[in-house]
XYZ file of C-alpha atoms in Angstrom:
306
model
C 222.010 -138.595 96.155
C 221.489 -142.373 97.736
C 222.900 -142.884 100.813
C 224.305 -145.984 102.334
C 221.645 -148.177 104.814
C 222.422 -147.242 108.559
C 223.588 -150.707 109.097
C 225.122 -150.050 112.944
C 221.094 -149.094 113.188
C 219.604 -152.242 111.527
C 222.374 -154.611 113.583
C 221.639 -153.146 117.099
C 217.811 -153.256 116.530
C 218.604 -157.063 114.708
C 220.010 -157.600 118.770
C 217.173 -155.664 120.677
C 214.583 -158.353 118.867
C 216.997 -161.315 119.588
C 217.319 -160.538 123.395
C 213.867 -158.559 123.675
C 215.083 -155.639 125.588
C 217.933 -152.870 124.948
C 220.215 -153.543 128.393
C 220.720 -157.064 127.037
C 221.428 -155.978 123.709
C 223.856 -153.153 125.349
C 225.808 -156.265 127.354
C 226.146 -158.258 124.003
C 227.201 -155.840 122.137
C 229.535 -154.101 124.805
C 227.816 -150.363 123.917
C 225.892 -148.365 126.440
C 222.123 -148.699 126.818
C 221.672 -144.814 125.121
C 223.797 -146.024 122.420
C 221.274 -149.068 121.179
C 218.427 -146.544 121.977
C 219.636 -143.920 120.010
C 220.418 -146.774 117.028
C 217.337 -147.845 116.757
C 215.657 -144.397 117.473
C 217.648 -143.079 114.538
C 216.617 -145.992 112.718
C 213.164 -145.649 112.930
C 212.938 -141.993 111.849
C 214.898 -143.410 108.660
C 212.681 -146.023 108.192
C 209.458 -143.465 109.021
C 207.832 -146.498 111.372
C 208.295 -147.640 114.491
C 209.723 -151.041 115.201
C 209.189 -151.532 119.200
C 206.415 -150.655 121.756
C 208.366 -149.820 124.951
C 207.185 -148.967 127.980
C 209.093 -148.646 131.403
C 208.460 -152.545 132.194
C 208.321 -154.139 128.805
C 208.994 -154.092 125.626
C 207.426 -155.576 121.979
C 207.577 -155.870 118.427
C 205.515 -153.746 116.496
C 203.926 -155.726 113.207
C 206.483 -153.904 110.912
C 209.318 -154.296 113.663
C 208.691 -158.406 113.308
C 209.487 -157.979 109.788
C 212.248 -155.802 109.846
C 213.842 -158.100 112.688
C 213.836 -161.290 109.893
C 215.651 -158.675 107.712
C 217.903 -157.097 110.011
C 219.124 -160.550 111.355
C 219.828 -162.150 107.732
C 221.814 -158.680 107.011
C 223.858 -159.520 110.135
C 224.422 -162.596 109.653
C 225.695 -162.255 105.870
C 228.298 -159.593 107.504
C 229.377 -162.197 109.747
C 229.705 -164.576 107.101
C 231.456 -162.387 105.243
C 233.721 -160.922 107.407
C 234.407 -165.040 108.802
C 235.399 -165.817 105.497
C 237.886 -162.524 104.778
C 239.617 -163.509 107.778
C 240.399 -167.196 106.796
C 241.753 -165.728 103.952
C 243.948 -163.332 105.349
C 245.433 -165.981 108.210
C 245.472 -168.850 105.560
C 247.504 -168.514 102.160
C 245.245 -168.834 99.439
C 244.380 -166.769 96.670
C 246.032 -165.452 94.136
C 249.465 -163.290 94.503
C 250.139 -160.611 91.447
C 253.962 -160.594 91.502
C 256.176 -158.445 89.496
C 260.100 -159.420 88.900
C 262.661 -157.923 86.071
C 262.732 -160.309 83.402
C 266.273 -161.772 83.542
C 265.700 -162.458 87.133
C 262.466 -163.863 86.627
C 263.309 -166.276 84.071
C 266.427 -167.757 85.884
C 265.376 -167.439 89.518
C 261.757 -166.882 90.231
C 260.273 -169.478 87.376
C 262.331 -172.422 88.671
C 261.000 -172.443 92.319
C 257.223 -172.005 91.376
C 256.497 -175.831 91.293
C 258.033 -175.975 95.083
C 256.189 -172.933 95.956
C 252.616 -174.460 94.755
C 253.543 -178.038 96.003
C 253.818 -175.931 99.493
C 251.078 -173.891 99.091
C 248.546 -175.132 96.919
C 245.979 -173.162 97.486
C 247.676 -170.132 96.189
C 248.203 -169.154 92.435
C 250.291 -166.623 90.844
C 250.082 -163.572 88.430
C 253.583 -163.653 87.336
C 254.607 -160.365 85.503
C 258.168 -160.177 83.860
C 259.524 -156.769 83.264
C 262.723 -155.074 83.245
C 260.151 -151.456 83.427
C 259.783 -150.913 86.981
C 256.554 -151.543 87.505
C 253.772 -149.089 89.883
C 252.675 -151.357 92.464
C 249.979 -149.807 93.993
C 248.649 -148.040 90.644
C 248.740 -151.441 88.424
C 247.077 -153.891 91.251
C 249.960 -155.421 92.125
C 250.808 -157.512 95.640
C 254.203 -157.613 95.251
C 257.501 -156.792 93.272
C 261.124 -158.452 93.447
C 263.204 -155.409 92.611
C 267.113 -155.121 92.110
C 268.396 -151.948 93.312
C 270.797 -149.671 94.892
C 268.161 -148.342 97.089
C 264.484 -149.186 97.832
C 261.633 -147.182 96.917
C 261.118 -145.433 100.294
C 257.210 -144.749 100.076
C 257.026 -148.862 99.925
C 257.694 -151.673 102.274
C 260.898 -153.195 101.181
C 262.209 -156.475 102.745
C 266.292 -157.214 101.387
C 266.449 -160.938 100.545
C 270.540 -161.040 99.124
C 273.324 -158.336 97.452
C 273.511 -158.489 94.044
C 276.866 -157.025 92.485
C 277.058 -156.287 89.028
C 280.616 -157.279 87.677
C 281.777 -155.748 84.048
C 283.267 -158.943 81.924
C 284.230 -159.329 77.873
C 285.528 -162.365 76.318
C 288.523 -164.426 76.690
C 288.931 -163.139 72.265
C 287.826 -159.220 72.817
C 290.755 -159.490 75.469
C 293.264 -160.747 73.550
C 292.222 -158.996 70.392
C 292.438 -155.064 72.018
C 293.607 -155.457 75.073
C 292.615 -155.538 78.881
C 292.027 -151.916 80.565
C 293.809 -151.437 83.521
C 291.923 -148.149 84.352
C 287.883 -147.102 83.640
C 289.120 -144.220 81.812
C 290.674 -146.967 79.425
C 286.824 -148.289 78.599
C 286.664 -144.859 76.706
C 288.847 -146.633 73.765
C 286.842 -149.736 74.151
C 282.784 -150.714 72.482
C 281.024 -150.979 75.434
C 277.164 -151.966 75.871
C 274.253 -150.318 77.142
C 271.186 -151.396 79.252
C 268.433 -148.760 78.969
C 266.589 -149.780 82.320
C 269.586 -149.010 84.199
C 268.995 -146.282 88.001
C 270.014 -142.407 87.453
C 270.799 -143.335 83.586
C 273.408 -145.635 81.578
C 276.248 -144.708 83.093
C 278.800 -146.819 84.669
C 279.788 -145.488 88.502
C 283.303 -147.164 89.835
C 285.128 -146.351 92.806
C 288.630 -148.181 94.257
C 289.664 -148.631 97.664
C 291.781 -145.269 97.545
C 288.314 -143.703 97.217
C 288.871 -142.303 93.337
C 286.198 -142.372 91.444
C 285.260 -142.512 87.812
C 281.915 -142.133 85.791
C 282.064 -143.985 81.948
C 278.746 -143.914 80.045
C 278.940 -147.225 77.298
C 279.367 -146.781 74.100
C 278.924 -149.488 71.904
C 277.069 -150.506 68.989
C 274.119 -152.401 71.468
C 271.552 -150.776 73.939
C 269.095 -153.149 74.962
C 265.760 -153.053 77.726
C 266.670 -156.786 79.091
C 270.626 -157.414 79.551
C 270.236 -160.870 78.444
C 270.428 -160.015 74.706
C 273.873 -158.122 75.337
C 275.321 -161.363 76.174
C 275.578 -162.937 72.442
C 277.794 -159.408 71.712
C 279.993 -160.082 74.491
C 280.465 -163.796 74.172
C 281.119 -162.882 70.054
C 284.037 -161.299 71.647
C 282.544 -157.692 70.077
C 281.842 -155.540 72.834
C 282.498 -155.174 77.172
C 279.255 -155.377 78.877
C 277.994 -155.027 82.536
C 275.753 -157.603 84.142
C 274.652 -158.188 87.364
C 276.123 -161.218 88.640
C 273.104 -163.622 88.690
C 273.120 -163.119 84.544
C 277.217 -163.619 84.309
C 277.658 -166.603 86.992
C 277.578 -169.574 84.185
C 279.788 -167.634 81.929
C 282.163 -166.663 84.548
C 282.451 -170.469 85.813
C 283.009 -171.376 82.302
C 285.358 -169.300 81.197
C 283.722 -167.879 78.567
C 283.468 -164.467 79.968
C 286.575 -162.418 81.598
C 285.896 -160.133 84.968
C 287.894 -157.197 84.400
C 288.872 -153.882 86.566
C 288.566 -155.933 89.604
C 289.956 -153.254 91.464
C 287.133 -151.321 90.821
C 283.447 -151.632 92.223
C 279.968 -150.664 91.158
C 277.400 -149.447 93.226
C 276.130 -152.786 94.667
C 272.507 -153.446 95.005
C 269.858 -155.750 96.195
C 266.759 -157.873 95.901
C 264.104 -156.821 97.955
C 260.559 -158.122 97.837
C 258.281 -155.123 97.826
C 254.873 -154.728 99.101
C 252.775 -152.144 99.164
C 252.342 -152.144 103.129
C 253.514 -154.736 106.235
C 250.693 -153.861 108.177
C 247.588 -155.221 105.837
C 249.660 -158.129 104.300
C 247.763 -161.343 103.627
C 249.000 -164.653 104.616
C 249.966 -165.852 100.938
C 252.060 -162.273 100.377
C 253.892 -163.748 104.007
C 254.310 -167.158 102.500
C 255.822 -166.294 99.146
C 258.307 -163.677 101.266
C 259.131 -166.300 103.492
C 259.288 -168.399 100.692
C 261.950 -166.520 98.889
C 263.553 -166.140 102.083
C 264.874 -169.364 102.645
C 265.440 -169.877 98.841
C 267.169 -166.415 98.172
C 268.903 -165.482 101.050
C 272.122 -166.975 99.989
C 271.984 -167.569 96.189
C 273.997 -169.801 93.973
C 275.584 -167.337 91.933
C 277.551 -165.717 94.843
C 279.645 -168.546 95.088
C 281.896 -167.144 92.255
C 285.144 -166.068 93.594
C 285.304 -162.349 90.871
C-alpha cells in the first residue's frame, strides 16, 4: 500500500541545508532542536541514505543530501505557493458560489439582483440552482441554500434574512360566486389547492388569537411542485389557494386576489441563507450573505397591509 512522502521530514531537512545547521533551523521553524533531528533522522532511514555529515562542530551535505536539498526546497516552496494562493482566495471573494433557492423565490427575488451582485463583486460567478426540492447541501456540492421555512435545518448554519407569511387568497369572482368562509372548517365546502413541497405534508395549520386551532388539508382539482402554476386557477376564480406572500404581493395590490380568514394565521416562516458551516466560510459565501442582507432584510412585498 503507497504511503504519503514524509513531507514535515523533507521541509525541516529543506531548512537544515538553507541555514547549514539544525539549532538555526529549530529557531526558524519555532520546533526544538530533537524535533529537526529526529525529522531528518526519520527521513533518512525512509530515504535509505544519508543526507548530512555531522559532527559535534560542523555539519555538511552529503553528495545525495545536495540533491535532495534542490528537491526538498522546490517541494516547499510549491506548498507555500500554494497555501499563499488558498488564502487570497478565502480573504478575497472570488470564485465561484453554488447557490440553491426554491424556484418561485429564485425567479422573482434572487435573479433580479445578480447583475448588482457581479457589478460588486466581479470576480465571483454563480451556480444558480432553482428548486422547490429541498436540496442536500453538503451531499450535492453545494455552498449555499436560500431556504423558506418554519424552522432551520439544525445540523446546518442558518442565518434569518426576513419573515415570510403565507396568506390564503381566491378571487374577487370565486368570492362572489360561493361565498367567503368565515371559519377554516368552512374551506371543507370550498376547492382548495395543493402544493406538494409543502413542511410535515399539505396540510393547512391556522390558529386565532383565542388560541383555537384548526388543521384543513386542500382539496381541489390542482396539486402542483412550484406554487406559481396554482395562481392561473385562483385568478380563473376556480379554486382558494395558499401562497407565501412574496408570490401573492402583485395580486394582492391589484386586486385581483382576495386575503381571506384574516383572523386566522399560518405558521410563519423565514428565509435563511444556509451554509454548510460559519467557521470555514470563504469570503465570496460572506459577500453574497452580506449581500442579501442589505437587499433582503426588509423586502418589498411586506409592505402589503393583509
Amino acid at each position: 500500500m503507497a504511503t504519503l512522502p514524509d513531507f514535515e521530514g523533507l521541509a525541516m531537512f529543506a531548512k537544515v541545508a538553507e541555514e547549514r545547521s539544525f539549532a538555526g533551523a529549530a529557531r526558524a521553524l519555532d520546533v526544538s532542536v530533537a524535533t529537526v533531528s529526529r525529522a531528518v533522522a526519520r527521513l533518512e532511514e525512509r530515504l535509505g541514505a544519508r543526507l548530512l555529515n555531522r559532527t559535534s562542530r560542523q555539519l555538511a551535505l552529503t553528495e545525495f543530501g545536495h540533491s535532495m536539498a534542490e528537491n526538498a526546497r522546490n517541494l516547499v516552496l510549491q506548498a507555500e505557493q500554494a497555501e499563499g494562493a488558498a488564502r487570497e482566495m478565502a480573504a478575497r471573494p472570488r470564485g465561484l458560489i453554488r447557490l440553491a433557492a426554491p424556484m418561485s423565490f429564485g425567479l422573482r427575488w434572487v435573479a433580479p439582483l445578480m447583475p448588482a451582485f457581479f457589478r460588486a463583486y466581479p470576480e465571483v460567478s454563480v451556480d444558480l440552482h432553482l428548486s422547490d426540492a429541498k436540496v442536500d447541501i453538503v451531499g450535492q456540492g453545494f455552498d449555499a441554500a436560500l431556504r423558506i421555512a418554519v424552522l432551520p435545518d439544525s445540523s446546518l448554519v442558518a442565518r434569518r434574512l426576513c419573515a415570510v407569511s403565507p396568506v390564503v387568497v381566491a378571487s374577487p369572482g370565486y368570492l362572489e360566486q360561493h361565498g367567503t368562509p368565515a371559519h377554516p372548517s368552512e374551506l371543507a365546502g370550498h376547492a382548495c389547492l395543493g402544493y406538494a413541497y409543502r413542511a410535515r405534508s399539505d396540510v393547512w395549520r391556522f390558529t386565532n388569537a383565542a388560541g383555537e386551532e384548526v388543521n384543513v388539508k386542500p382539496e381541489g382539482p390542482l396539486r402542483v411542485t412550484n406554487a406559481d402554476a396554482l395562481l392561473p386557477t385562483v385568478l380563473a376564480g376556480l379554486a382558494i389557494a395558499e401562497f407565501p406572500e412574496f408570490i401573492a404581493a402583485d395580486q394582492i395590490r391589484d386586486g385581483s386576489l382576495v386575503p381571506i380568514l384574516k383572523d386566522w394565521t399560518l405558521p410563519r416562516g423565514g428565509l435563511y441563507f444556509v451554509t454548510p458551516s460559519a467557521r470555514t466560510r470563504p469570503a465570496k459565501v460572506d459577500a453574497l450573505l452580506q449581500f442579501f442582507v442589505r437587499h433582503l432584510s426588509e423586502p418589498e412585498w411586506q409592505v402589503v397591509d393583509w
